[in-house]
N, CA, C and O of each residue as an XYZ file, in Angstrom:
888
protein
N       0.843     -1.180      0.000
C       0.000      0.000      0.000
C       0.887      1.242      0.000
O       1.974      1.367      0.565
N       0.173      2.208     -0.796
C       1.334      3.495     -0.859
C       1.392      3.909      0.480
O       0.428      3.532      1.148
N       2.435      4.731      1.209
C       2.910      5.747      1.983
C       1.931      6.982      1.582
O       2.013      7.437      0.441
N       0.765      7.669      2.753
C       0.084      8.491      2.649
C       1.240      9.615      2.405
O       2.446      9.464      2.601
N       0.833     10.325      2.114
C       1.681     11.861      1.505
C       0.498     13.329      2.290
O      -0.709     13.464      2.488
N       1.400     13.924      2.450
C       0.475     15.138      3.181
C       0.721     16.335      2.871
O       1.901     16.670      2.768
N      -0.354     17.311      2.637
C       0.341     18.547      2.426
C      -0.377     19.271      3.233
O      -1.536     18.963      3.509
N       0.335     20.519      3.800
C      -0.386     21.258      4.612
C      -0.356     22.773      4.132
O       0.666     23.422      3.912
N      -1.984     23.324      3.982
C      -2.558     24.465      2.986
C      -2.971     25.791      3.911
O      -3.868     25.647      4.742
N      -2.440     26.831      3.792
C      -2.920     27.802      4.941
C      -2.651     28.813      4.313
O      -1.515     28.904      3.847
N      -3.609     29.886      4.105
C      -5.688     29.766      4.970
C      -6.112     28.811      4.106
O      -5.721     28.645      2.950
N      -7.098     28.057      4.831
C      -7.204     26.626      3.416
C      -9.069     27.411      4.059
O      -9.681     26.366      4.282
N      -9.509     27.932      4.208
C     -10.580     28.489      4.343
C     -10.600     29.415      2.944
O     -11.232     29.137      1.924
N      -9.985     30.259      3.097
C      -9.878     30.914      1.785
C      -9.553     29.996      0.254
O     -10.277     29.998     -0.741
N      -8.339     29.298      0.421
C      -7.926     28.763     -0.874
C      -9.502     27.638     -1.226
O      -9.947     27.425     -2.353
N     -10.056     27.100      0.036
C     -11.318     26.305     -0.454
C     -12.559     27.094     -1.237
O     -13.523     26.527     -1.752
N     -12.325     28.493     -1.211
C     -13.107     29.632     -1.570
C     -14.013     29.331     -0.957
O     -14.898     29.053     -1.766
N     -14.495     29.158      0.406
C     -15.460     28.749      1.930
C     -15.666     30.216      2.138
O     -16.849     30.480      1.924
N     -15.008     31.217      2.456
C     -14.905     32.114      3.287
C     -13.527     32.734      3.911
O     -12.384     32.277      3.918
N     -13.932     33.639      4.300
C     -12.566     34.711      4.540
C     -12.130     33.794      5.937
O     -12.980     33.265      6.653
N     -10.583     33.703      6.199
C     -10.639     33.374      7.184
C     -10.995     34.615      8.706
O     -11.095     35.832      8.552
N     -11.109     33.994      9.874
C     -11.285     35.130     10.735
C     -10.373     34.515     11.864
O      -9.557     33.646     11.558
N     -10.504     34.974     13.226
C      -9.697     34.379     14.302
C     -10.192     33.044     15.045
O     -11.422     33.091     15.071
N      -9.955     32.455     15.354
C     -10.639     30.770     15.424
C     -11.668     31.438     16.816
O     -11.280     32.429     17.435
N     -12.772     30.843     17.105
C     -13.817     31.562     17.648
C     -14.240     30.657     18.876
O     -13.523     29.687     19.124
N     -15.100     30.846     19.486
C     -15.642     30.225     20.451
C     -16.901     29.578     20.094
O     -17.516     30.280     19.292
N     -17.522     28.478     20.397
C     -19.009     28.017     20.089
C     -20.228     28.862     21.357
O     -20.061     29.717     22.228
N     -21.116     28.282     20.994
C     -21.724     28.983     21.987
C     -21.910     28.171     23.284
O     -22.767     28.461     24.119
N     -20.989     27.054     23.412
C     -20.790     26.358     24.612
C     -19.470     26.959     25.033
O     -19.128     28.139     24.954
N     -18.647     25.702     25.595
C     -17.422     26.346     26.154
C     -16.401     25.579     24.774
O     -15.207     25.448     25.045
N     -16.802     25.168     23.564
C     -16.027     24.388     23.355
C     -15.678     25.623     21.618
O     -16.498     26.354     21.063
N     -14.412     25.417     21.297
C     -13.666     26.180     20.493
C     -14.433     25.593     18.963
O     -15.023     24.516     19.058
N     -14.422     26.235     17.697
C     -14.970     25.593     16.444
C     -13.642     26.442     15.347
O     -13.394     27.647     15.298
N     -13.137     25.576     14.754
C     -12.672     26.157     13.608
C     -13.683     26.949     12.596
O     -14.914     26.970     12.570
N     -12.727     27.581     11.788
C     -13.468     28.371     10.443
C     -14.211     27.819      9.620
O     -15.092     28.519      9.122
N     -14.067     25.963      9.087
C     -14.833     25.104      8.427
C     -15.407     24.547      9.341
O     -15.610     23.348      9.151
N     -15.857     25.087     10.555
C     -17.134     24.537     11.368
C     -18.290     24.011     10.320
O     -18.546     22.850     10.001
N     -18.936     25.293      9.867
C     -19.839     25.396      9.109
C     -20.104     24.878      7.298
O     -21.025     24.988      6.489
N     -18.898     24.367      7.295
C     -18.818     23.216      6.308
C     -18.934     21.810      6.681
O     -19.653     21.102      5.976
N     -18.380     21.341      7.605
C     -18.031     20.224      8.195
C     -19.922     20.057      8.677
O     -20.497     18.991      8.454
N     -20.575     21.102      9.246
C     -22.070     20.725      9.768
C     -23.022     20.883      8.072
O     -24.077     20.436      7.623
N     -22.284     21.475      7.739
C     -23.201     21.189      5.977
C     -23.218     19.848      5.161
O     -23.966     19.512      4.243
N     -22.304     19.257      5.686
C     -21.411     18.097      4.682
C     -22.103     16.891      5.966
O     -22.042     15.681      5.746
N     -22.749     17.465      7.303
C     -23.797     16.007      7.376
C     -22.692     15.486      8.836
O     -22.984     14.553      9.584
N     -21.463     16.321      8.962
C     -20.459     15.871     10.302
C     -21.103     15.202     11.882
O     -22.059     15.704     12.473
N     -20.543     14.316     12.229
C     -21.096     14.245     13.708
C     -19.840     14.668     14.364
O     -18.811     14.262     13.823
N     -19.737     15.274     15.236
C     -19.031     15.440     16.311
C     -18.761     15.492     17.864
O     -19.532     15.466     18.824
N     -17.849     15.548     17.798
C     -17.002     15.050     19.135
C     -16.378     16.406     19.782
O     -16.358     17.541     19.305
N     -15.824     15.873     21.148
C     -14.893     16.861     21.705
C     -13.702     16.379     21.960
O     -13.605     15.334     22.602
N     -12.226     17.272     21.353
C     -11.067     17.251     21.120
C     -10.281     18.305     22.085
O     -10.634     19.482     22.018
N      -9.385     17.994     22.848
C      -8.462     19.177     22.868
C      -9.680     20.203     23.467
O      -8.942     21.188     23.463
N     -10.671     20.620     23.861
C     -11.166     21.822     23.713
C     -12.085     22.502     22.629
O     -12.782     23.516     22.592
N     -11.790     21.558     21.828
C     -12.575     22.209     20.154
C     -13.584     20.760     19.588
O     -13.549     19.532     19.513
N     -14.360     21.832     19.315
C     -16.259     20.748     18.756
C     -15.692     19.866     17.215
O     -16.285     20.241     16.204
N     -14.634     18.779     17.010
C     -14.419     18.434     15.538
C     -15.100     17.566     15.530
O     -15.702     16.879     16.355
N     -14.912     17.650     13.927
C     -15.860     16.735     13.106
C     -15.075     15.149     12.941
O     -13.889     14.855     12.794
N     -16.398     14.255     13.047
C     -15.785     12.578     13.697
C     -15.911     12.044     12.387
O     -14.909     11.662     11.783
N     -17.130     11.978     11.854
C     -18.223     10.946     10.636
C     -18.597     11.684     10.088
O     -18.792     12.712     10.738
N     -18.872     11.733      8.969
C     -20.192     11.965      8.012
C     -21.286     11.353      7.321
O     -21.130     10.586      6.370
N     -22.286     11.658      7.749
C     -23.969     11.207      7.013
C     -23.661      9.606      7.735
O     -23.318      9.535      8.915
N     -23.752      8.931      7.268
C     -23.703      7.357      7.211
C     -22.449      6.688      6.795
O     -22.440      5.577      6.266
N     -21.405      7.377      7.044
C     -20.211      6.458      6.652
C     -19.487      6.040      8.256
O     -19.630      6.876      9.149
N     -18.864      4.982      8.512
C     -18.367      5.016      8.913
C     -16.597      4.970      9.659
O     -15.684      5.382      8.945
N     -16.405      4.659     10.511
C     -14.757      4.935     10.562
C     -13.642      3.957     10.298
O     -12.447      4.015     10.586
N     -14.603      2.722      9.454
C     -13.406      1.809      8.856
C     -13.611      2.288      7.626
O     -12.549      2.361      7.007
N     -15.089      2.851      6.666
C     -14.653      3.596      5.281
C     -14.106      4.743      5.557
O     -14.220      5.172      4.408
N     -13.736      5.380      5.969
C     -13.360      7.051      6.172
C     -11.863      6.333      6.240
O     -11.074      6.601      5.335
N     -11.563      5.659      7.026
C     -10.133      5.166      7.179
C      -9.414      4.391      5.750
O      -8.247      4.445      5.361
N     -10.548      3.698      5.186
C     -10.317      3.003      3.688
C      -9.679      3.942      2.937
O      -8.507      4.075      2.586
N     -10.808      4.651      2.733
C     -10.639      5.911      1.511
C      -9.333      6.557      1.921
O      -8.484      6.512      1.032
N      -9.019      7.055      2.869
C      -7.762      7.559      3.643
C      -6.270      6.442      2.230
O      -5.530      6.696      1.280
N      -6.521      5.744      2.740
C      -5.137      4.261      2.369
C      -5.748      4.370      1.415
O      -4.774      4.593      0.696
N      -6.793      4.419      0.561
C      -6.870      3.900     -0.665
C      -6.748      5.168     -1.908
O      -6.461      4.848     -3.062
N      -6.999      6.608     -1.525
C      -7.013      7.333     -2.310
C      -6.937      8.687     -1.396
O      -5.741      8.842     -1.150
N      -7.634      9.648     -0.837
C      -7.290     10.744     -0.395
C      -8.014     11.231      0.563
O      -9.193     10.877      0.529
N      -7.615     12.133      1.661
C      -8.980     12.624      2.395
C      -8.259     14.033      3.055
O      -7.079     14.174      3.377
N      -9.160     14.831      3.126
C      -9.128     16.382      3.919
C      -9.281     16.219      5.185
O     -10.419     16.163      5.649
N      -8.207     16.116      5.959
C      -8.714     16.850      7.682
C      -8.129     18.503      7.916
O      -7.163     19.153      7.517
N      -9.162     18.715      8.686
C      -9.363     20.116      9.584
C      -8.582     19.743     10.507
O      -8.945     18.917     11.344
N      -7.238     20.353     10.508
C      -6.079     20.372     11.722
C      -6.158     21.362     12.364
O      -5.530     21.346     13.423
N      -6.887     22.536     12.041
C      -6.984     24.287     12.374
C      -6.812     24.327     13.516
O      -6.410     25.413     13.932
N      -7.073     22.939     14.796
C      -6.445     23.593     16.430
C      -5.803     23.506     16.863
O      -5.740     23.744     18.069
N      -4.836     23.077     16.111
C      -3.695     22.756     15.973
C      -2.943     23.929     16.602
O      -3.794     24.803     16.764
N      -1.578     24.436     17.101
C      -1.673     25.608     17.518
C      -0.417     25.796     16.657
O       0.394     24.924     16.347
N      -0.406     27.372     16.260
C       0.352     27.438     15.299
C       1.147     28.951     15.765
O       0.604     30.034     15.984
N       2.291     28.677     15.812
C       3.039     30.590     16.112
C       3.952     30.623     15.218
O       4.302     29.686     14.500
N       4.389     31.763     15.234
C       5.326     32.754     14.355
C       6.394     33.131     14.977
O       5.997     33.678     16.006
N       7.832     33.158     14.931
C       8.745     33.658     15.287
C       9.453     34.371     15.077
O      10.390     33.892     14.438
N       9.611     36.125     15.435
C      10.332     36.345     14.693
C      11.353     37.584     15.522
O      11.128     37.748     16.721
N      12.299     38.309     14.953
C      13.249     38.355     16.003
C      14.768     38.367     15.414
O      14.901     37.466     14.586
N      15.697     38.971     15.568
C      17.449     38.679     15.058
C      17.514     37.525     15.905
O      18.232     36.634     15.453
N      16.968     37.293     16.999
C      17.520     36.175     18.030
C      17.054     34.796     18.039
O      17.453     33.845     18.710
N      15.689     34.907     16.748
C      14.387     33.854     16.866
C      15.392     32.360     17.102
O      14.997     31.681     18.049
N      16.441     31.881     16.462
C      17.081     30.928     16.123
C      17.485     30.299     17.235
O      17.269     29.116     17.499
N      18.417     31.542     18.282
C      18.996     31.255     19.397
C      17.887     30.917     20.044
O      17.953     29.751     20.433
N      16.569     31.629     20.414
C      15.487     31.105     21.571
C      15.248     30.043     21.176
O      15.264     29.082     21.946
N      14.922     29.896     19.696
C      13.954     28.294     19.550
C      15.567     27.051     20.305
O      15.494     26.266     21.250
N      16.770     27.355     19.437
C      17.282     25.965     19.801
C      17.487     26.030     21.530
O      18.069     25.099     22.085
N      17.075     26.953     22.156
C      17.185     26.805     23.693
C      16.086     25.712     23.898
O      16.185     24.639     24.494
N      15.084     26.221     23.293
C      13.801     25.246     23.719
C      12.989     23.714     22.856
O      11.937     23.098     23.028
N      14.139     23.595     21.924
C      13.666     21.894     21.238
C      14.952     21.134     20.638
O      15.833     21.927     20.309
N      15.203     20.033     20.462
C      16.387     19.269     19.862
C      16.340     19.316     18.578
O      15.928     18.309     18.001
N      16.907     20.952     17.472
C      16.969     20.820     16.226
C      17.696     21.519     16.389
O      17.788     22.152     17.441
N      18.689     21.685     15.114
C      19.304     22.696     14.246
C      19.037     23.679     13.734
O      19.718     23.988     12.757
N      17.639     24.838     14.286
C      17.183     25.388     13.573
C      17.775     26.303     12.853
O      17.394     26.411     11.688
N      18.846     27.193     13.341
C      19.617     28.203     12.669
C      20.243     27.307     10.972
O      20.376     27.962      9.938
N      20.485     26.076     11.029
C      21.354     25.457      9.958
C      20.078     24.694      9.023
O      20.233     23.702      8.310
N      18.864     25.408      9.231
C      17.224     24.971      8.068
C      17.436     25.585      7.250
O      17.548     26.748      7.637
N      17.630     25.444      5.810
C      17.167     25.976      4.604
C      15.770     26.609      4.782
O      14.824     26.205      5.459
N      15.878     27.673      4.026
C      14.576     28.225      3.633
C      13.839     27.487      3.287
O      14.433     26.765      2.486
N      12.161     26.971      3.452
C      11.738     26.473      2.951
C      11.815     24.886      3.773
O      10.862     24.109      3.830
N      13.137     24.647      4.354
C      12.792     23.302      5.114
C      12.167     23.257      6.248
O      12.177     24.220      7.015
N      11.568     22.185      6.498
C      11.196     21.982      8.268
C      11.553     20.532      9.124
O      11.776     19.423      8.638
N      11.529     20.881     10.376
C      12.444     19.780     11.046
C      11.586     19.244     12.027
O      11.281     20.118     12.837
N      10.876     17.713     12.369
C      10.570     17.492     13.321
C      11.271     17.699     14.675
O      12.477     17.938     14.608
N      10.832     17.657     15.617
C      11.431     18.234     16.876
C      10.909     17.907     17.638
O       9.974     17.142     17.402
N      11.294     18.409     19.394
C      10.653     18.445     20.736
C      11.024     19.133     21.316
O      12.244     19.242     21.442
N      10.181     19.915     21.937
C      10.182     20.958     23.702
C      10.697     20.191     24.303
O      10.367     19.008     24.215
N      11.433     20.506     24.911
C      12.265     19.772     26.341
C      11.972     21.160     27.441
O      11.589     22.296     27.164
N      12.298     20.583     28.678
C      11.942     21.487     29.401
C      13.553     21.319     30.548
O      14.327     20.394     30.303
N      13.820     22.174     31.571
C      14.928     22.721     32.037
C      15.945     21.117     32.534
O      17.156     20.995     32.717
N      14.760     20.039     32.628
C      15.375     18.890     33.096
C      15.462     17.799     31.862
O      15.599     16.615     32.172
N      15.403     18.086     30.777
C      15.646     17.437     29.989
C      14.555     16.523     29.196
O      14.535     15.917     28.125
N      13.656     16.740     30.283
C      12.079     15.965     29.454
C      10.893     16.299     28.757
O      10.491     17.433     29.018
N      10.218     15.662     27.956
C       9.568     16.026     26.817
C       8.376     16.221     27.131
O       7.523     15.443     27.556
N       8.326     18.229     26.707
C       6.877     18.532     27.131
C       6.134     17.795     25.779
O       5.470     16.825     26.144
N       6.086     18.044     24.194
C       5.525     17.852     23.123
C       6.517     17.624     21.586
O       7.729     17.667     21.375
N       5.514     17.413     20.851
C       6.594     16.888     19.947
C       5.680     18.627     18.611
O       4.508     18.979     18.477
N       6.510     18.969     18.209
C       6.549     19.713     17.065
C       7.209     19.842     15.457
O       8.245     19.196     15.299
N       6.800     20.467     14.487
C       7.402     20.138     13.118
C       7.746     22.745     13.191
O       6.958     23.691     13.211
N       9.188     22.634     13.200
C       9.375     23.567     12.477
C       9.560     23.824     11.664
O      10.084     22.867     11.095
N       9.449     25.096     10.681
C       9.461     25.746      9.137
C      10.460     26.901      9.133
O      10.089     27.945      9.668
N      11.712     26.844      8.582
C      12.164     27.927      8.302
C      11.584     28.845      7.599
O      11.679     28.385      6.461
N      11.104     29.731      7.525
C      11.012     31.276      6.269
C      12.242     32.136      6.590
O      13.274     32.009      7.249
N      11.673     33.050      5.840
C      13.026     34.046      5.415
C      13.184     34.830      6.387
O      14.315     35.292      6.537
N      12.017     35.256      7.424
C      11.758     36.132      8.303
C      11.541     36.083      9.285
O      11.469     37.016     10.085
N      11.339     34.653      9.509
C      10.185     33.808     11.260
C      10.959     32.350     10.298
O      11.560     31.964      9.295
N      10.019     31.874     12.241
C      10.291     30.490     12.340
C       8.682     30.213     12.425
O       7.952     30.780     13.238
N       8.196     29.154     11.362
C       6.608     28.942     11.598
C       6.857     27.690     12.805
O       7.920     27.071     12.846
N       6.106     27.514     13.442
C       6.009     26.292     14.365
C       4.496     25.772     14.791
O       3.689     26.513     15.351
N       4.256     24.540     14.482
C       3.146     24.102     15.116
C       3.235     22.849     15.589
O       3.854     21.857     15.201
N       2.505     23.061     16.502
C       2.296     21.959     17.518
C       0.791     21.534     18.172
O      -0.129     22.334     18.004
N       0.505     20.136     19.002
C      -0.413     19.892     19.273
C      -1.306     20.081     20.226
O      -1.002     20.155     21.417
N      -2.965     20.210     19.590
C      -4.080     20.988     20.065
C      -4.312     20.456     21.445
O      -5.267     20.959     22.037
N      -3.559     19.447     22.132
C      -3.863     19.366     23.464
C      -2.942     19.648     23.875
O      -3.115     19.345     25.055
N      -1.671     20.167     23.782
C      -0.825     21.091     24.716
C      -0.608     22.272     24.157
O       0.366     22.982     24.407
N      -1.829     22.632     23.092
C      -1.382     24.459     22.632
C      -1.547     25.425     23.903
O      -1.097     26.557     23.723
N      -2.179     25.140     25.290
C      -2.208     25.846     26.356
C      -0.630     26.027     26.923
O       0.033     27.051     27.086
N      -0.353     24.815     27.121
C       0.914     24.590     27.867
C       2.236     24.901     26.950
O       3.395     25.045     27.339
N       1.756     24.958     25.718
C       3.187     25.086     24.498
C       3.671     26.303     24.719
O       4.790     26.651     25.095
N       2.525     27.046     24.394
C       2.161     28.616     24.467
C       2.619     29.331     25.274
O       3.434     30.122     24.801
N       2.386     29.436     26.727
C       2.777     29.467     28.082
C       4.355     29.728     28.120
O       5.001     30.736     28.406
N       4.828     28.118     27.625
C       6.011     27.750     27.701
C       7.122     28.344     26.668
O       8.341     28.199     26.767
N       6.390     29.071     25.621
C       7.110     29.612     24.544
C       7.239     31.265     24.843
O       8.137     32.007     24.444
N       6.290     31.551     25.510
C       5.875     32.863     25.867
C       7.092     33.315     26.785
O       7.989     34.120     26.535
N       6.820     32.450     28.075
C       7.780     32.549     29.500
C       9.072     32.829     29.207
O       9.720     33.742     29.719
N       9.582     31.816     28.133
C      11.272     31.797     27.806
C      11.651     32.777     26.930
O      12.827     33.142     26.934
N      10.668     33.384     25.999
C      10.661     34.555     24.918
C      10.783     36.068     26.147
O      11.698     36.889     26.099
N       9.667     36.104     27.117
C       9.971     37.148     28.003
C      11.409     37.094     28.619
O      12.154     38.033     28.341
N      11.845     36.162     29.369
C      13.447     35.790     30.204
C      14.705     36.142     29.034
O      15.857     36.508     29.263
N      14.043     35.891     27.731
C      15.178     36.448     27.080
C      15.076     37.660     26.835
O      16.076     38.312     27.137
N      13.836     38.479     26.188
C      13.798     40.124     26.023
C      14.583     40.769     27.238
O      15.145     41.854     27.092
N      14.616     39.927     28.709
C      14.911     40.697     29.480
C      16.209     41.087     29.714
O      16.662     42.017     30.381
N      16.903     39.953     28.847
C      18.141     40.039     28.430
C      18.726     40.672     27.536
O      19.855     40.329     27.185
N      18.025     41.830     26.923
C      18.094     42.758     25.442
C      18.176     41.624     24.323
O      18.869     41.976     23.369
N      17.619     40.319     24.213
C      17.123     39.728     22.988
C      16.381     40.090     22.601
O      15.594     40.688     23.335
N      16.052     39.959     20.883
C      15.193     40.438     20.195
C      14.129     39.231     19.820
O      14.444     38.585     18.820
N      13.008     38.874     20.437
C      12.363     38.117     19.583
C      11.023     38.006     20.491
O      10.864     38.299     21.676
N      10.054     37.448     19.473
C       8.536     37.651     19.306
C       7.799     36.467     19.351
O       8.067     35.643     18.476
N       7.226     36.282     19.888
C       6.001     34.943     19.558
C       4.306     35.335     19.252
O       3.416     35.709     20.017
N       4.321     35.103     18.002
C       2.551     35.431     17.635
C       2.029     34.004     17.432
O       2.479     33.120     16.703
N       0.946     33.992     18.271
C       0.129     33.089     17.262
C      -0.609     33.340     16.474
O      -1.069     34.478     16.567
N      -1.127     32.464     15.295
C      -1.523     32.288     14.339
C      -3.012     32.488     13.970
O      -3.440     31.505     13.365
N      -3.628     33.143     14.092
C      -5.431     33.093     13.961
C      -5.562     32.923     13.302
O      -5.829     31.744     13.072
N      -5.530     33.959     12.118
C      -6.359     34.152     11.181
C      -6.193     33.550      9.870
O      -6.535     34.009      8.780
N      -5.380     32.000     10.252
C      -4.944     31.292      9.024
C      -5.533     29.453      9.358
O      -5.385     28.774     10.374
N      -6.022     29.204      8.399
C      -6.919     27.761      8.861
C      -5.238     26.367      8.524
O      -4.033     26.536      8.339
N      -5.893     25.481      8.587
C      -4.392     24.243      8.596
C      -5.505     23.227      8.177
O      -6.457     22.796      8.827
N      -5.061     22.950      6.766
C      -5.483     21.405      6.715
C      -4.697     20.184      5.802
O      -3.866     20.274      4.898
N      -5.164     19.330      6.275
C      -4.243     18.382      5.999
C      -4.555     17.575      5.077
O      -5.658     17.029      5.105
N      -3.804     17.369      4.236
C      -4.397     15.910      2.779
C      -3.498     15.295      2.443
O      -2.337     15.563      2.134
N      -4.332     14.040      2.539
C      -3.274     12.830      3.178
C      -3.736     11.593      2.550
O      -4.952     11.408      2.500
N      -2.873     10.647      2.023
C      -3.301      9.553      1.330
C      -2.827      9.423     -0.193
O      -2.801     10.321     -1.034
N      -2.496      8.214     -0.325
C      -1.521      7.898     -2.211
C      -1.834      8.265     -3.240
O      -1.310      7.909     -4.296
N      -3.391      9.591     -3.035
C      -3.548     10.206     -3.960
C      -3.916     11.303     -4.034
O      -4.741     11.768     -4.821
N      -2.794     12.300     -2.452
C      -2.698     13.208     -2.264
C      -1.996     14.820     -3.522
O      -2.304     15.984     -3.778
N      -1.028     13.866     -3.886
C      -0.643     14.449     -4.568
C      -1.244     15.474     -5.655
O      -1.202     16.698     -5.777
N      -1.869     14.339     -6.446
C      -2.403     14.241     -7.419
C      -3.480     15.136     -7.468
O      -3.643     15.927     -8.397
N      -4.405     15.012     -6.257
C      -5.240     16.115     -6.083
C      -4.714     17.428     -6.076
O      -4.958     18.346     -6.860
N      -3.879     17.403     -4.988
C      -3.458     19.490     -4.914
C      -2.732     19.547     -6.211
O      -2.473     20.735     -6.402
N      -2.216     18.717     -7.334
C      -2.009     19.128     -8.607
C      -2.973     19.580     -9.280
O      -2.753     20.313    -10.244
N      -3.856     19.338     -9.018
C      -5.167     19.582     -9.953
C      -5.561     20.871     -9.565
O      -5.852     21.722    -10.406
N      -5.595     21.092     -8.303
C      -6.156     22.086     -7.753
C      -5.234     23.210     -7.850
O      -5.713     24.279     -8.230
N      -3.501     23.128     -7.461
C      -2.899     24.396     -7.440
C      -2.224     24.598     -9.186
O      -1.556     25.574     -9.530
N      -2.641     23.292    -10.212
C      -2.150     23.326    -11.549
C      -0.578     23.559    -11.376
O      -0.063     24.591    -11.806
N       0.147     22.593    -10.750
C       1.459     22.710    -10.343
C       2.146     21.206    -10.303
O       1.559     20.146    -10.086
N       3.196     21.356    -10.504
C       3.946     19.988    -10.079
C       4.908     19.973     -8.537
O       5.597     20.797     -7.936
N       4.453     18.382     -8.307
C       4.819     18.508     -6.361
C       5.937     17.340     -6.744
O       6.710     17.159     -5.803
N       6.151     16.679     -7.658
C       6.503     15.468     -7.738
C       8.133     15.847     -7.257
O       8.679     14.773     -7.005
N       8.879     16.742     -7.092
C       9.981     17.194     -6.991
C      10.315     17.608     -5.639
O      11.441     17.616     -5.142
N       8.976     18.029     -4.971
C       9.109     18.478     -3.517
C       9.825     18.045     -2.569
O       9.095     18.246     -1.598
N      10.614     17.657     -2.247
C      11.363     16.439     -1.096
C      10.132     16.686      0.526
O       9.432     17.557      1.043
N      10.455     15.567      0.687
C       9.790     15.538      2.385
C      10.558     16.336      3.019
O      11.751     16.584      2.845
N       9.364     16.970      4.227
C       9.790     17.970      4.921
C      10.162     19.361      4.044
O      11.144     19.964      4.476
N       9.627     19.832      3.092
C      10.062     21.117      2.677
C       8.646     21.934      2.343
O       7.516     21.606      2.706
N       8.908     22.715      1.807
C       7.538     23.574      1.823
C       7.912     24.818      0.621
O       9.034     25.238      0.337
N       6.267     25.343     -0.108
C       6.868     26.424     -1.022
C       5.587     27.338     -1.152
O       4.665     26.632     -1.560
N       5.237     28.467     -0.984
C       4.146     29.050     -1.503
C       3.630     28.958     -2.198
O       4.356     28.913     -3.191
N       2.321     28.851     -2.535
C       1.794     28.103     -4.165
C      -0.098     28.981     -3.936
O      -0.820     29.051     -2.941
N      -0.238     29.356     -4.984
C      -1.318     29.818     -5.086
C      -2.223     28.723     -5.758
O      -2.005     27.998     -6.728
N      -3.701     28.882     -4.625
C      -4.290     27.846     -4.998
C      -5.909     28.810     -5.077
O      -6.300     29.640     -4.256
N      -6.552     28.385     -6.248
C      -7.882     29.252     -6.320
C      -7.625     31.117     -5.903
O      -8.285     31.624     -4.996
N      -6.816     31.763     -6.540
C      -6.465     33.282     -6.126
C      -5.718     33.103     -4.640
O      -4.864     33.970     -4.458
N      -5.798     32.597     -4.058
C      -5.117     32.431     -2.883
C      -3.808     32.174     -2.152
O      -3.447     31.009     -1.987
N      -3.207     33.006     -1.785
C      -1.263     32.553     -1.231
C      -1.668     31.658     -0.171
O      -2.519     31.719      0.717
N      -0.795     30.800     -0.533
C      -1.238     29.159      0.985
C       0.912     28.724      0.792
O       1.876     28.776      0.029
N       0.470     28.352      2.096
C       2.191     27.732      2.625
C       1.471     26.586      2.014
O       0.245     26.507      2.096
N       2.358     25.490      1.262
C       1.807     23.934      0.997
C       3.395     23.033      1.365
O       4.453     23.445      0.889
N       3.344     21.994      2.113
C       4.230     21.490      3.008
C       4.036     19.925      3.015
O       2.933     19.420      3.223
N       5.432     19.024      2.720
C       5.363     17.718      2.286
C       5.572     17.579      3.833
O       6.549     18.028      4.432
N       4.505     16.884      4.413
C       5.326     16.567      6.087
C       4.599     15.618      6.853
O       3.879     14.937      6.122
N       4.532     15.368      7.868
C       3.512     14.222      8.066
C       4.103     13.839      9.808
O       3.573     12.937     10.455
């Protein structure tokens, strides 16, 4: 069976031509909804609670050994959007991040990204993360059940260094959606869609690509 392939599309709210993206919102419970909330409840979704956020489980009458089929057998869209996603940026961004995960980040090509981990002052693993070099920031995301504690933890060590006359910043990410497409005939699809060739892309790298009028990061990674 092929090796699923993944690319990751942001604002994929916009590039889906869905809607503008906005800042990820609250439901009218206590529980968080991405921007394709309101696709995911059009398209027939049942859902669950994740992390904090209302996602989508099933649709209409299928269930989670076909949803998983189709996955291995040809292609499928997930909504990663709670994913938590920041920006780094800063003369110093390089020095803070390698204080706080086991990569090389200063020695990333433009355009590459490096799986990784938060370690914390004793050596143990708060979470596992995938960084992105750009030209300007460090993109970083990590997972929707420790985006409280990531956050926190990225924040704390970013202040201890400003206080040190370092230069660097941590934003997170709102107003940009994350989704993921995945499966041996991943490819093939966002060819169709961004009218581009990926076949060259190496794993782990990433390139701007306009998809439907839209600028989207698109990223071989998994």
């Amino acid at each position: 069976m092929a090796t699923p392939r993944r690319a990751l599309c942001s604002p994929a709210v916009r590039a889906a031509g869905l809607a503008r993206p906005a800042a990820r919102h609250m439901s009218s419970g206590a529980l968080r909804r991405t921007e394709l909330y309101a696709l995911h409840k059009g398209a027939g979704a049942k859902f669950a609670p994740f992390a904090g956020w209302e996602m989508p489980l099933l649709y209409g009458d299928q269930g989670a050994l076909d949803s998983h089929l189709h996955t291995r057998q040809h292609a499928s869209v997930f909504d990663v959007s709670h994913m938590l996603q920041t920006r780094i940026v800063g003369r110093d961004r390089h020095r803070f991040l390698e204080r706080l995960v086991v990569a090389d980040v200063a020695e990333l090509p433009v355009g590459a990204a490096a799986l990784s981990l938060f370690t914390n002052e004793n050596g143990g693993i708060e979470d596992d993360t995938i960084i992105t070099q750009h030209e300007d920031s460090l993109y970083v995301v990590s997972n929707a059940g420790c985006a409280d504690k990531d956050l926190a933890h990225l924040q704390h060590h970013a202040q201890a260094l400003r206080a040190q006359g370092a230069d660097v910043h941590v934003h997170t990410i709102d107003d940009h959606s994350l989704v993921a497409l995945q499966g041996p005939a991943a490819q093939a699809a966002l060819e169709r869609l961004a009218g581009g060739d990926f076949s060259q892309m190496p794993f782990m790298t990433g390139r701007f690509v306009d998809i439907g009028g839209v600028r989207c990061h698109v990223a071989r990674s998994g």
